[in-house]
Short mmCIF file of C-alpha atoms and ligand atoms in Angstrom, two decimals:
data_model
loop_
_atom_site.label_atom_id
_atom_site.label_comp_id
_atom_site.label_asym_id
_atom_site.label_seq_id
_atom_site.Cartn_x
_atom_site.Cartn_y
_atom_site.Cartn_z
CA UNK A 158 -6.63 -26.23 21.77
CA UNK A 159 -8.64 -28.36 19.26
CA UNK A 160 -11.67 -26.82 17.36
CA UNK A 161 -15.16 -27.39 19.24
CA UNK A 162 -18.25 -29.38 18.16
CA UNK A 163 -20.29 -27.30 16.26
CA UNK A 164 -23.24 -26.87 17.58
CA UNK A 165 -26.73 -26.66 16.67
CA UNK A 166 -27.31 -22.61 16.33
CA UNK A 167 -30.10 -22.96 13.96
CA UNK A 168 -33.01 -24.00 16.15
CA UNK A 169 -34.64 -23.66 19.75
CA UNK A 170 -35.52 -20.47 21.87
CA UNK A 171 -34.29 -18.86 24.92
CA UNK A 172 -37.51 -18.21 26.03
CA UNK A 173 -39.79 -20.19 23.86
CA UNK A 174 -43.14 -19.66 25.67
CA UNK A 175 -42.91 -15.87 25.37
CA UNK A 176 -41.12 -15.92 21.66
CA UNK A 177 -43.87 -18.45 19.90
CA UNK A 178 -47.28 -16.64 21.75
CA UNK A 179 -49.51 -16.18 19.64
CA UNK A 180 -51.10 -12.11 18.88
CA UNK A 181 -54.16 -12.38 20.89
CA UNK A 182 -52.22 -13.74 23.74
CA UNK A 183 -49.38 -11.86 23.36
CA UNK A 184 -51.31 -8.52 23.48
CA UNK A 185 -52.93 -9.52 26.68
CA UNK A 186 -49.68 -10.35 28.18
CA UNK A 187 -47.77 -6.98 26.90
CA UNK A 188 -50.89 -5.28 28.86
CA UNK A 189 -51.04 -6.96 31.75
CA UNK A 190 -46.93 -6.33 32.41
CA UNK A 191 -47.60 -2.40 31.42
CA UNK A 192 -50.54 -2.24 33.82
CA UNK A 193 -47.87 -3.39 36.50
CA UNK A 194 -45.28 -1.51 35.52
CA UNK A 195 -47.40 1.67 35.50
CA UNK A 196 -48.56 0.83 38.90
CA UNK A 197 -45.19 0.71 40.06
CA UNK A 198 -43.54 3.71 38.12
CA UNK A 199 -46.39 5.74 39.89
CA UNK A 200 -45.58 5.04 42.89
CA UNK A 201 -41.46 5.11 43.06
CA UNK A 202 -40.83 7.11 40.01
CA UNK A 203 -41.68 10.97 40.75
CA UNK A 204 -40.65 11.92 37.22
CA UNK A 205 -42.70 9.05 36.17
CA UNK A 206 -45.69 10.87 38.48
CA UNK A 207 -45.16 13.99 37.53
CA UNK A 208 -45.22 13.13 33.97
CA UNK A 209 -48.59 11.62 34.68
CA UNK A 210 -49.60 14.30 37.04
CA UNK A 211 -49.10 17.08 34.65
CA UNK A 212 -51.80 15.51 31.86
CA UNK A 213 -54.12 14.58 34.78
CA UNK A 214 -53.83 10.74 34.34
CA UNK A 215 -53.66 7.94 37.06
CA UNK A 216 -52.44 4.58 36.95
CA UNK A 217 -56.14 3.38 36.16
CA UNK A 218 -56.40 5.03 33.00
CA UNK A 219 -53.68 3.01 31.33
CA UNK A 220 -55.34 -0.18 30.98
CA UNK A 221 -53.79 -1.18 27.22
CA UNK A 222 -51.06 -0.79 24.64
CA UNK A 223 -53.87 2.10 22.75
CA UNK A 224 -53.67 4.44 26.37
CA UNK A 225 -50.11 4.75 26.41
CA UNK A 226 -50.75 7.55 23.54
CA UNK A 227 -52.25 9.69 26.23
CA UNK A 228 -49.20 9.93 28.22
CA UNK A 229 -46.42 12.51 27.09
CA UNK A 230 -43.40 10.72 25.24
CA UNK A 231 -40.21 11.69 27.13
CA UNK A 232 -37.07 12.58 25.05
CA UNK A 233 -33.27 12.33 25.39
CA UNK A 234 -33.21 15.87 25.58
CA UNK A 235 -35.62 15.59 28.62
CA UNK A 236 -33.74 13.15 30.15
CA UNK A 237 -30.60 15.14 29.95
CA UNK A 238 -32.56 18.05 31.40
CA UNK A 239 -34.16 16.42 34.30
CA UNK A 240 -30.96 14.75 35.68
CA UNK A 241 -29.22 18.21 35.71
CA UNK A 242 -31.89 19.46 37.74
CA UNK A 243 -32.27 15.73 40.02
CA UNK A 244 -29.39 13.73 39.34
CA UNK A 245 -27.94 11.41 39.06
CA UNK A 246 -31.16 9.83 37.26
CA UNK A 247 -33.78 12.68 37.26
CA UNK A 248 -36.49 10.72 39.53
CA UNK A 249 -36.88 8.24 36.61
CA UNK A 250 -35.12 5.68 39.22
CA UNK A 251 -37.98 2.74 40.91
CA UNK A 252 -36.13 2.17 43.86
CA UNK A 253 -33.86 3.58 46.38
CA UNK A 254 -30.34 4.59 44.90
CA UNK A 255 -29.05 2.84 47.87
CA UNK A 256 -30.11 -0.14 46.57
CA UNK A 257 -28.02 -0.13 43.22
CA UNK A 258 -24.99 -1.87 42.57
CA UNK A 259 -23.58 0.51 40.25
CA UNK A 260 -24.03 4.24 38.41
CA UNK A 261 -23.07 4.28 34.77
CA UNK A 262 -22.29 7.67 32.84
CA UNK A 263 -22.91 8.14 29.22
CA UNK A 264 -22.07 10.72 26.74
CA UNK A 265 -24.57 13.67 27.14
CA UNK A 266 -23.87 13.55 30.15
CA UNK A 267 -27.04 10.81 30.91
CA UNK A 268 -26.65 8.43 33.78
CA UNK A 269 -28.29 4.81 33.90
CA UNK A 270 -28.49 2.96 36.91
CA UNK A 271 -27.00 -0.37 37.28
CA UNK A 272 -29.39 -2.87 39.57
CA UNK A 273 -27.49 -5.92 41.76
CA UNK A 274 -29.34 -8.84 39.27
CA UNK A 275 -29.59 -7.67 35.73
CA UNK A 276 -32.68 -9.24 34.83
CA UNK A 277 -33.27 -7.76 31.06
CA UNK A 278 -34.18 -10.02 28.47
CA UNK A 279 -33.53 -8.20 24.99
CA UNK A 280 -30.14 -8.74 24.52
CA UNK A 281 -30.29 -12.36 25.71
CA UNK A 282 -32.58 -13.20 23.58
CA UNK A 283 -30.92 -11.60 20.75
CA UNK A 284 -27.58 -13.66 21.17
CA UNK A 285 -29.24 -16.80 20.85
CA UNK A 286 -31.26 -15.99 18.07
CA UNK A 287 -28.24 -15.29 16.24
CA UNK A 288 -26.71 -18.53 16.97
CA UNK A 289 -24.85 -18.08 20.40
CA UNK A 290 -25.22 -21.06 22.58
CA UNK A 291 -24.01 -22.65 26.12
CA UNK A 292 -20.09 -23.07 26.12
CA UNK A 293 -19.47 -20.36 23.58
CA UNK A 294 -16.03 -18.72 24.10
CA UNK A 295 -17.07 -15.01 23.44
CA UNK A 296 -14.50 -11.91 23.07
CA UNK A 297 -16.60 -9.13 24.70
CA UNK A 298 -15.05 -5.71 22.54
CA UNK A 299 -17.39 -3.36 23.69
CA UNK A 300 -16.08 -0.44 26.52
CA UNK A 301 -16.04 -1.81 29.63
CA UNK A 302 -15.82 1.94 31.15
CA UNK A 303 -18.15 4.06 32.30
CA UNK A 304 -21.12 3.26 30.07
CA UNK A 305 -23.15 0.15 30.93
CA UNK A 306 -23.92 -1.95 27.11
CA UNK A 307 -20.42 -3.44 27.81
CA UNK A 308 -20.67 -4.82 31.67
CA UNK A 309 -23.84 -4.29 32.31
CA UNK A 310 -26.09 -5.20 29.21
CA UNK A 311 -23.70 -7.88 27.05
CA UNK A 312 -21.58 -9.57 29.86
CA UNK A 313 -25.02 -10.77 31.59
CA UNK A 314 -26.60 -11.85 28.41
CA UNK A 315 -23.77 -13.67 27.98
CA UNK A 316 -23.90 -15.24 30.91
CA UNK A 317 -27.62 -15.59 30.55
CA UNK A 318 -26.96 -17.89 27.81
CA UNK A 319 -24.42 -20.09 29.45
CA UNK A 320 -21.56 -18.48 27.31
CA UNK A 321 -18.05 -17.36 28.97
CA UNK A 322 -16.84 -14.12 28.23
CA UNK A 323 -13.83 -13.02 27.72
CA UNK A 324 -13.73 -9.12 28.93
CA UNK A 325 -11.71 -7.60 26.31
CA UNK A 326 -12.73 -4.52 25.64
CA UNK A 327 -11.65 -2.00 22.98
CA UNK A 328 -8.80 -1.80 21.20
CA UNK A 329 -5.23 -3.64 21.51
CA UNK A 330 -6.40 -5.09 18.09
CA UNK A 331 -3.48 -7.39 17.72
CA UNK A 332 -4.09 -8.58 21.45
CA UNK A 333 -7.41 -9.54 20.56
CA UNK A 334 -6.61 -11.36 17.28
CA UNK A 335 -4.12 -13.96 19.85
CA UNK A 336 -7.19 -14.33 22.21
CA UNK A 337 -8.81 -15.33 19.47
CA UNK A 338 -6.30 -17.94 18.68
CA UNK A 339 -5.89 -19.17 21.67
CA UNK A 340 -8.38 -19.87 22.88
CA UNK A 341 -10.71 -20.93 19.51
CA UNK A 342 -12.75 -18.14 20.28
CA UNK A 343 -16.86 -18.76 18.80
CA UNK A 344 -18.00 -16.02 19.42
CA UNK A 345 -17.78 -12.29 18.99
CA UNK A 346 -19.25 -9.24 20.24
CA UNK A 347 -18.68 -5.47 19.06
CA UNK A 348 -19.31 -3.08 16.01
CA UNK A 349 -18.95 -4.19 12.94
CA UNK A 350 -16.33 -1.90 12.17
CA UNK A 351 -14.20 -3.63 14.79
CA UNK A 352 -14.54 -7.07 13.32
CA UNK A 353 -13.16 -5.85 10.30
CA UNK A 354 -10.29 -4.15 11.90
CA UNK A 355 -9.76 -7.36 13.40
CA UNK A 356 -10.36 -9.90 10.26
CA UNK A 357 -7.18 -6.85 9.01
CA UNK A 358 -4.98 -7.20 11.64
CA UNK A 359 -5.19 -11.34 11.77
CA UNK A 360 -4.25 -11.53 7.95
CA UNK A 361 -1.66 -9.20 8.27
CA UNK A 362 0.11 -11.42 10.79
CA UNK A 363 -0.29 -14.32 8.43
CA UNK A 364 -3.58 -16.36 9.64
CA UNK A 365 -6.13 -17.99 7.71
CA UNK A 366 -9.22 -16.29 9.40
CA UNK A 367 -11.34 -19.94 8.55
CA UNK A 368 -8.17 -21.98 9.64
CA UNK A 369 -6.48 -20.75 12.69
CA UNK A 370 -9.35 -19.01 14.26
CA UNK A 371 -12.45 -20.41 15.65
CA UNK A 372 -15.14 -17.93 15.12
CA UNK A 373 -18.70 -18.76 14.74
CA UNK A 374 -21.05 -16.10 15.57
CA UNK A 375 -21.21 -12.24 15.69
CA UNK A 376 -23.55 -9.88 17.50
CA UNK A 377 -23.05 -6.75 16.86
CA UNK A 378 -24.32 -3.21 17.58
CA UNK A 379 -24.27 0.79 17.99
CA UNK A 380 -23.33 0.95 14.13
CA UNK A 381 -25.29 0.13 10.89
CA UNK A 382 -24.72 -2.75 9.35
CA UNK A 383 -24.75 -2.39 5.94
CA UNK A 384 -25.31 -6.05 3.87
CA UNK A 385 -22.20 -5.57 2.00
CA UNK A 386 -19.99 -5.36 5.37
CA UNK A 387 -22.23 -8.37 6.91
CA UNK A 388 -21.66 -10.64 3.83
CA UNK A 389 -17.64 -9.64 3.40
CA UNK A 390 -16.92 -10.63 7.34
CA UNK A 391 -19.53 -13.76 7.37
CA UNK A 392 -17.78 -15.04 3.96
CA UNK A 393 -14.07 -13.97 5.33
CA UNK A 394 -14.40 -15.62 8.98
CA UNK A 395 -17.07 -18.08 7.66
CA UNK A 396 -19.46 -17.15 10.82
CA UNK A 397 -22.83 -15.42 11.40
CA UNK A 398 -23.45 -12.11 12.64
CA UNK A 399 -26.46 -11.04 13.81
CA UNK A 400 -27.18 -7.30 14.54
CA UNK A 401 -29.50 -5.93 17.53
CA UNK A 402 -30.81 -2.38 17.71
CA UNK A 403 -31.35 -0.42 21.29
CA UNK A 404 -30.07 2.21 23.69
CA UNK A 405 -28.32 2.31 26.93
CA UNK A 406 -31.72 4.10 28.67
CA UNK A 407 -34.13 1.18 28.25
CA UNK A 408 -32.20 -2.03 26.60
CA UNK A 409 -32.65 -3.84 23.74
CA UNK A 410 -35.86 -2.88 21.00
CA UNK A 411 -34.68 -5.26 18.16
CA UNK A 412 -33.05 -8.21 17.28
CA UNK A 413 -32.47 -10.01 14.11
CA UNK A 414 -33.12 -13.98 13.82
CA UNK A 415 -31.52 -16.19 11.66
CA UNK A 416 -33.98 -15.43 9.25
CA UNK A 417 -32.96 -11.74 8.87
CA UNK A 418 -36.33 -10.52 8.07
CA UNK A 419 -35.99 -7.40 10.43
CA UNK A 420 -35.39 -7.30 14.21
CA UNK A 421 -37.99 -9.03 16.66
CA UNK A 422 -39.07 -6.42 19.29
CA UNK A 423 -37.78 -8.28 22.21
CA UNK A 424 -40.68 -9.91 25.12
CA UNK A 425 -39.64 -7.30 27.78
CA UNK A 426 -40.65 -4.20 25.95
CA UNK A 427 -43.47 -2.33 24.13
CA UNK A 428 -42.91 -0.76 20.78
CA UNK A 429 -45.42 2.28 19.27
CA UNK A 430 -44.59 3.38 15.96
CA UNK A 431 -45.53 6.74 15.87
CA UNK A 432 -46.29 9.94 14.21
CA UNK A 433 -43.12 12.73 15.65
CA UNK A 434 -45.48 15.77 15.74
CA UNK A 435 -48.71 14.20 17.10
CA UNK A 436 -47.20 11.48 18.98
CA UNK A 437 -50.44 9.09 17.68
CA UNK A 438 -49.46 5.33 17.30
CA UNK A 439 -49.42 4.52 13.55
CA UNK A 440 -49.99 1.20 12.18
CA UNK A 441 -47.98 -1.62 10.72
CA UNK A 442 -46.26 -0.35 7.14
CA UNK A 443 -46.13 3.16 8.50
CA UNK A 444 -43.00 5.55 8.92
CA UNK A 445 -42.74 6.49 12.27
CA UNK A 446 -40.66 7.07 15.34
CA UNK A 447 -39.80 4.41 17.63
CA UNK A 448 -40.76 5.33 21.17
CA UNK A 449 -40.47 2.33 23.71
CA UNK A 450 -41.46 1.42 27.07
CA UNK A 451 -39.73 -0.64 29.19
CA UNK A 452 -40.88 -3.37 32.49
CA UNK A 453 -37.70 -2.41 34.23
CA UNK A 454 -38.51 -1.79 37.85
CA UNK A 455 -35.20 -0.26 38.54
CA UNK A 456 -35.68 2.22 35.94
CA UNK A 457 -39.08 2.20 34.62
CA UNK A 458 -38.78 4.31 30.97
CA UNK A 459 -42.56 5.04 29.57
CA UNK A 460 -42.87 6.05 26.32
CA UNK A 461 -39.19 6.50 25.56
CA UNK A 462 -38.76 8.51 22.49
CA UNK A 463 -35.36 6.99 20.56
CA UNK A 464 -35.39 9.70 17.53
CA UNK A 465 -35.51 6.84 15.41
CA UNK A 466 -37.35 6.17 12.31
CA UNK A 467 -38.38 2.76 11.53
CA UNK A 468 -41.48 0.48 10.35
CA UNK A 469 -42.88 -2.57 11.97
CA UNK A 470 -44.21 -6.22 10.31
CA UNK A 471 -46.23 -8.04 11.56
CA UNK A 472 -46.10 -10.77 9.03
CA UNK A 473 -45.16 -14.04 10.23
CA UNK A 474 -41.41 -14.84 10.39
CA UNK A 475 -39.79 -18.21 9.56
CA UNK A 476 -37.90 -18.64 12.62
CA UNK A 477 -40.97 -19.15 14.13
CA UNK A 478 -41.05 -16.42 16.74
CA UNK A 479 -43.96 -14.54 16.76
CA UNK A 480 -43.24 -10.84 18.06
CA UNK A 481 -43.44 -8.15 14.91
CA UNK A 482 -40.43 -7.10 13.71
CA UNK A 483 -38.71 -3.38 13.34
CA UNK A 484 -38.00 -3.70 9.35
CA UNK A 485 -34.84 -1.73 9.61
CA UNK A 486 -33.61 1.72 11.27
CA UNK A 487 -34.31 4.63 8.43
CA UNK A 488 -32.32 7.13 10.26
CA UNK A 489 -33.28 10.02 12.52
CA UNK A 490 -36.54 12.05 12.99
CA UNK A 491 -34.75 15.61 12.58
CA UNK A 492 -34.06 14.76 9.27
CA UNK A 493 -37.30 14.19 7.78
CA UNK A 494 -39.99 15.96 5.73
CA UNK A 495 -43.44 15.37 5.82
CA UNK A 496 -44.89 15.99 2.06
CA UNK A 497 -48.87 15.15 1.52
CA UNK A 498 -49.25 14.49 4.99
CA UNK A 499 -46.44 11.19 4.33
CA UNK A 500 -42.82 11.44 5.86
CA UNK A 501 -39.92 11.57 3.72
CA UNK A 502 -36.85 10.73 4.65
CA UNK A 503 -33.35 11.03 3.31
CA UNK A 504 -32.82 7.33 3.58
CA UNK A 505 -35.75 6.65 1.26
CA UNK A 506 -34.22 9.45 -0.83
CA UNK A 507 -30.69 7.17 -1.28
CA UNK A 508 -32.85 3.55 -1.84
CA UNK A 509 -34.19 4.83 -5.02
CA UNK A 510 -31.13 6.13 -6.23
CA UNK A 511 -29.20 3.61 -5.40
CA UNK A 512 -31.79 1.28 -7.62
CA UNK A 513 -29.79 3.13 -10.36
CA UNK A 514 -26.22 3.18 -11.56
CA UNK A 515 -26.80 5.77 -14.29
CA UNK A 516 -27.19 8.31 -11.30
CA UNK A 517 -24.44 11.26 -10.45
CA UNK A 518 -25.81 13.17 -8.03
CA UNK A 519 -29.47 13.58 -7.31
CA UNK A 520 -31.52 16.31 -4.78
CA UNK A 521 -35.42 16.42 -3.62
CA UNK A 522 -36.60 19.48 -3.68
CA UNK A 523 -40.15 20.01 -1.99
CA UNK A 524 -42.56 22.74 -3.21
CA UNK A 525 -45.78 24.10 -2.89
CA UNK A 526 -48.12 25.10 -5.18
CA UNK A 527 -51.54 26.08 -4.95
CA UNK A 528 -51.93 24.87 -1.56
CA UNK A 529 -50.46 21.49 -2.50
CA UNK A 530 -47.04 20.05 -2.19
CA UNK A 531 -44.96 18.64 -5.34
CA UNK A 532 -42.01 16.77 -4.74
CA UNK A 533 -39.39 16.98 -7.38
CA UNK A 534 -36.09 14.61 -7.94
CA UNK A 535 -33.59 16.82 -9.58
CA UNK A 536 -31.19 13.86 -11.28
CA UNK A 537 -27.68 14.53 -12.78
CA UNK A 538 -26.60 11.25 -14.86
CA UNK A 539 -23.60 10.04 -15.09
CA UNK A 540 -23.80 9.96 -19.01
CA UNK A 541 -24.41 13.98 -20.80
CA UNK A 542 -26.88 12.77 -23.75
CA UNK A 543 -30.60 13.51 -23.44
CA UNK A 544 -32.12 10.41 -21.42
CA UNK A 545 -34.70 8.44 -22.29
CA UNK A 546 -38.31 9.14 -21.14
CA UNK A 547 -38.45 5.56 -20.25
CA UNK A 548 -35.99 6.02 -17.52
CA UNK A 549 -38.05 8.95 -15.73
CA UNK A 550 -41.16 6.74 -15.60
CA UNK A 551 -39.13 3.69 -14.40
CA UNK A 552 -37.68 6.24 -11.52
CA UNK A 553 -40.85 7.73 -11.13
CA UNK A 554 -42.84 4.29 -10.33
CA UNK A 555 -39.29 3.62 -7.89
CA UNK A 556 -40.76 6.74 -6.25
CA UNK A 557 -44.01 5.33 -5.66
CA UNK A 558 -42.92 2.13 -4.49
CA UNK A 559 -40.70 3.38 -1.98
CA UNK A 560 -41.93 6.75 -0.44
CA UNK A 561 -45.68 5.83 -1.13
CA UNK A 562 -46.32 9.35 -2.54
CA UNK A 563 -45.64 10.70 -5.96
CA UNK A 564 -42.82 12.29 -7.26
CA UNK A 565 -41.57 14.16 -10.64
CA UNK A 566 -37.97 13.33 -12.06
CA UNK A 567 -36.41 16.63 -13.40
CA UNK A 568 -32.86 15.52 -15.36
CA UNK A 569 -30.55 18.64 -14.82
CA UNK A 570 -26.95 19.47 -16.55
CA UNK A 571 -24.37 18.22 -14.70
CA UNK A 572 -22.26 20.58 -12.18
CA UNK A 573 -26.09 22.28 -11.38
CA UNK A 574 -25.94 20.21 -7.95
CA UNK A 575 -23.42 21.75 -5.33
CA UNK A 576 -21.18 19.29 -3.62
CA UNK A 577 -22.38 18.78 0.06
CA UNK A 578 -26.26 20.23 -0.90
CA UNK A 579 -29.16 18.58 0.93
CA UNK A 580 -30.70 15.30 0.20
CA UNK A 581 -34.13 16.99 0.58
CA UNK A 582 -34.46 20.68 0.27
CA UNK A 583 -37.89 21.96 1.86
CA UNK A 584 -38.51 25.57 -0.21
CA UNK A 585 -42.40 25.41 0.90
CA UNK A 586 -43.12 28.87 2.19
CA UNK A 587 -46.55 28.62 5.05
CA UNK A 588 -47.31 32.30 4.74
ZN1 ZN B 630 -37.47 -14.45 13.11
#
C-alpha cells in the first residue's frame, strides 16, 4: 500500500466557533450551558438533588461559573460509596437506565454509563488539535474491555473526526507492529509507554520505523508524558504526539495543541481551580485542585473533584484557540503541604532539584517556629568539599521562583538522607 498525502495537520478547528470565542463570550456561554445542565441534573439526578438538597440550594441559585463554589464538590471516594449503596451509578444517572446502550465497570469498582449517541466533545477535539484528520488510519491500543476510554470515549472521537479505527486493543505487540505495516497506519492511540514498546518490537524485527511504517500522529493518555519520552518517539517514528488529560467519570479536561503550551480545557466542560480544604475557586497562577463539571445529560457530574493538582493560563495561545489552558498535572492532592498558607507539592520539590546536577539526594523538611512556618531544603551534593555560598543563594532564588514562598538550603554530609525518606517531611506540631 503506497504512503498517503500528507496532510495539512497544522491548521483549522473541529469546532472553530466554540474554540476561537472570545472571554466575555465564552463566559456567557459556559453559564448559560451550566444553568441548563443544573436544571436538568435537578430534576433526573437524585444524587445530583440530594447533593443540592442537603446545602439548601435550588436550581435558581446557580446562575454563574462563581455559584458553583456553593455546591459540595463530590469525590471518587463518594462516588464509589454511593453506587454501593444505589448502583450501578449511585443516582448520578439523567435518564432512565433503560435507555442506555451500555454499562461500563472500572477499577474501584465505579460504573459509567454508556448513552446510544456519544455526543462528548473533549476528546474529539483533542485529536484534531494534535494533528489527526479525515482518512487517518488509526490503531486504537487502548482496552476495549470493560472500561469505556477505549470504545466508548476514543473510537467515537475517532469517528467524530472522520478517521477509521482500527480496534486493536492491548497487547499482541508484534501483531500490532504488522497492522502498522500494512496498512500505513497515521495514526496512533495509547500510552506512551506502549508506543515505545512498539517503536522496540518493530526494530527488533528489522524495520526502519520512518521507512516501512506510516505513522504520523500520536494521542496519548492515562500516563505522564515526560518531554524526554515525547521527543525520543516523535524523533524515532518522525510523528507528533499530542497528550490529553481526563477521567473515565466526566471525559476529557485537557488537551494539548500543536503549540504545547499546556492543555486547552475542552468547550464541553467547566474547570475551577481550587483550594482542597476550602473548596474556594482560586485564580489563574494558583495551585489548586482540578474539580470539573460536565454538560453530559446522561450523566451529569457537578463539581467533580479529580485529586489533581494543576494551574490554569489564561494567556493567549498561538494556535489560536482561546479556552485557558491546564499548565500541566503536578500530581495528587494527598501529597501536598500547605506552608505560609501556599501549597507545596512534591513535584515542585523535584523541578528545583532537577535545575541542578550537583544534587544527590535532597529532603524538605517543614517546621514551625514561633507561630510561623520555615521550610528547609536539606541538600546532599554529589561532590564532599564545602560548597560555595553562591550555590545556596542560586537554589534559594530557584525556591522562590518555583514554590512562590521562601525557603532555606541546609547542605548536609552525605549518607544523612535515608534511602526511600519523604520528599517533604511535615514535623510542625499544632498543639
Ligand atoms: Zn493552543
Amino acid at each position: 500500500m503506497p504512503k498517503q498525502d500528507p496532510k495539512d495537520r497544522t491548521s483549522g478547528f473541529l469546532k472553530k466557533n466554540l474554540e476561537t470565542l472570545p472571554h466575555k463570550k465564552r463566559l456567557e456561554y459556559l453559564n448559560q450551558k451550566l444553568r441548563g445542565i443544573i436544571q436538568h441534573a435537578y430534576k433526573h439526578s437524585i444524587a445530583f438533588k440530594n447533593k443540592m438538597d442537603a446545602v439548601r440550594l435550588k436550581p435558581k441559585d446557580i446562575q454563574t461559573i462563581k455559584d458553583l463554589e456553593k455546591i459540595p464538590i463530590t469525590k471518587k471516594a463518594d462516588l464509589v460509596e454511593l453506587q454501593k449503596k444505589n448502583p450501578p451509578f449511585g443516582g448520578f444517572e439523567g435518564i432512565p437506565i433503560s435507555e442506555l446502550k451500555r454499562i461500563y465497570v472500572s477499577p474501584g469498582p465505579i460504573c459509567e454509563p454508556g448513552e446510544m449517541e456519544y455526543n462528548e466533545l473533549g476528546w474529539a477535539q483533542g485529536m484534531y488539535a494534535g494533528g489527526f484528520r479525515p482518512g487517518d488510519i488509526v490503531i486504537n491500543t487502548f482496552s476495549y474491555h470493560m472500561v469505556p476510554f477505549a470504545l466508548h470515549m476514543v473510537d467515537n472521537s475517532l469517528h467524530r473526526n472522520g478517521c477509521i479505527v482500527i480496534p486493536t486493543g492491548v497487547g499482541n505487540t508484534e501483531q500490532q507492529v504488522n497492522i502498522l505495516k500494512t496498512f500505513q497506519a497515521t495514526g496512533f492511540c495509547g500510552t506512551p509507554s506502549f508506543l515505545l514498546n512498539i517503536a522496540e518490537k518493530a526494530e527488533e524485527i528489522g524495520f526502519d520505523l520512518k521507512k516501512d511504517l506510516n505513522l504520523q500522529v500520536g494521542f496519548v493518555a492515562a500516563e505522564m508524558l515526560p518531554e524526554s519520552l515525547r521527543s525520543k518517539l516523535e524523533e524515532k517514528f518522525g510523528m507528533v504526539i499530542r497528550q490529553t488529560y481526563g477521567t473515565a467519570d466526566i471525559g476529557c479536561l485537557g488537551y494539548e495543541c500543536l503549540g504545547k503550551s499546556g492543555m486547552h480545557i475542552p468547550d464541553d466542560k467547566i474547570i475551577e481551580i481550587v483550594d482542597p480544604e476550602t473548596g474556594k475557586q482560586l485564580g489563574p497562577g494558583k495551585t489548586g485542585e482540578i474539580v470539573a463539571t460536565s454538560f453530559n445529560k446522561i450523566y451529569p457530574m457537578i463539581r467533580f473533584g479529580t485529586g489533581d493538582l494543576s494551574i490554569v493560563t489564561e494567556t493567549p495561545c498561538p494556535c489560536g484557540r482561546t479556552s485557558p489552558r491546564l499548565i500541566k498535572i503536578l500530581g495528587r492532592v494527598d501529597q501536598v503541604t500547605k506552608v505560609r498558607g501556599l501549597f507545596v507539592h512534591p513535584g515542585q520539590v523535584e523541578e528545583v532539584a532537577s535545575r541542578y546536577p550537583q544534587i544527590e539526594k535532597y529532603q524538605v523538611v517543614v517546621t514551625r517556629k514561633e507561630h510561623k512556618d520555615e521550610m528547609t531544603f536539606r541538600i546532599e551534593l554529589k561532590e564532599e568539599p564545602p560548597p560555595p555560598e553562591k550555590l545556596k543563594d542560586e537554589i534559594e532564588r530557584t525556591i522562590r521562583d518555583v514554590i512562590k514562598i521562601r525557603g532555606d538550603v541546609e547542605f548536609i554530609p552525605r549518607g544523612t538522607l535515608l534511602e526511600g525518606a519523604r520528599k517533604i517531611d511535615d514535623q510542625r506540631s499544632w498543639e
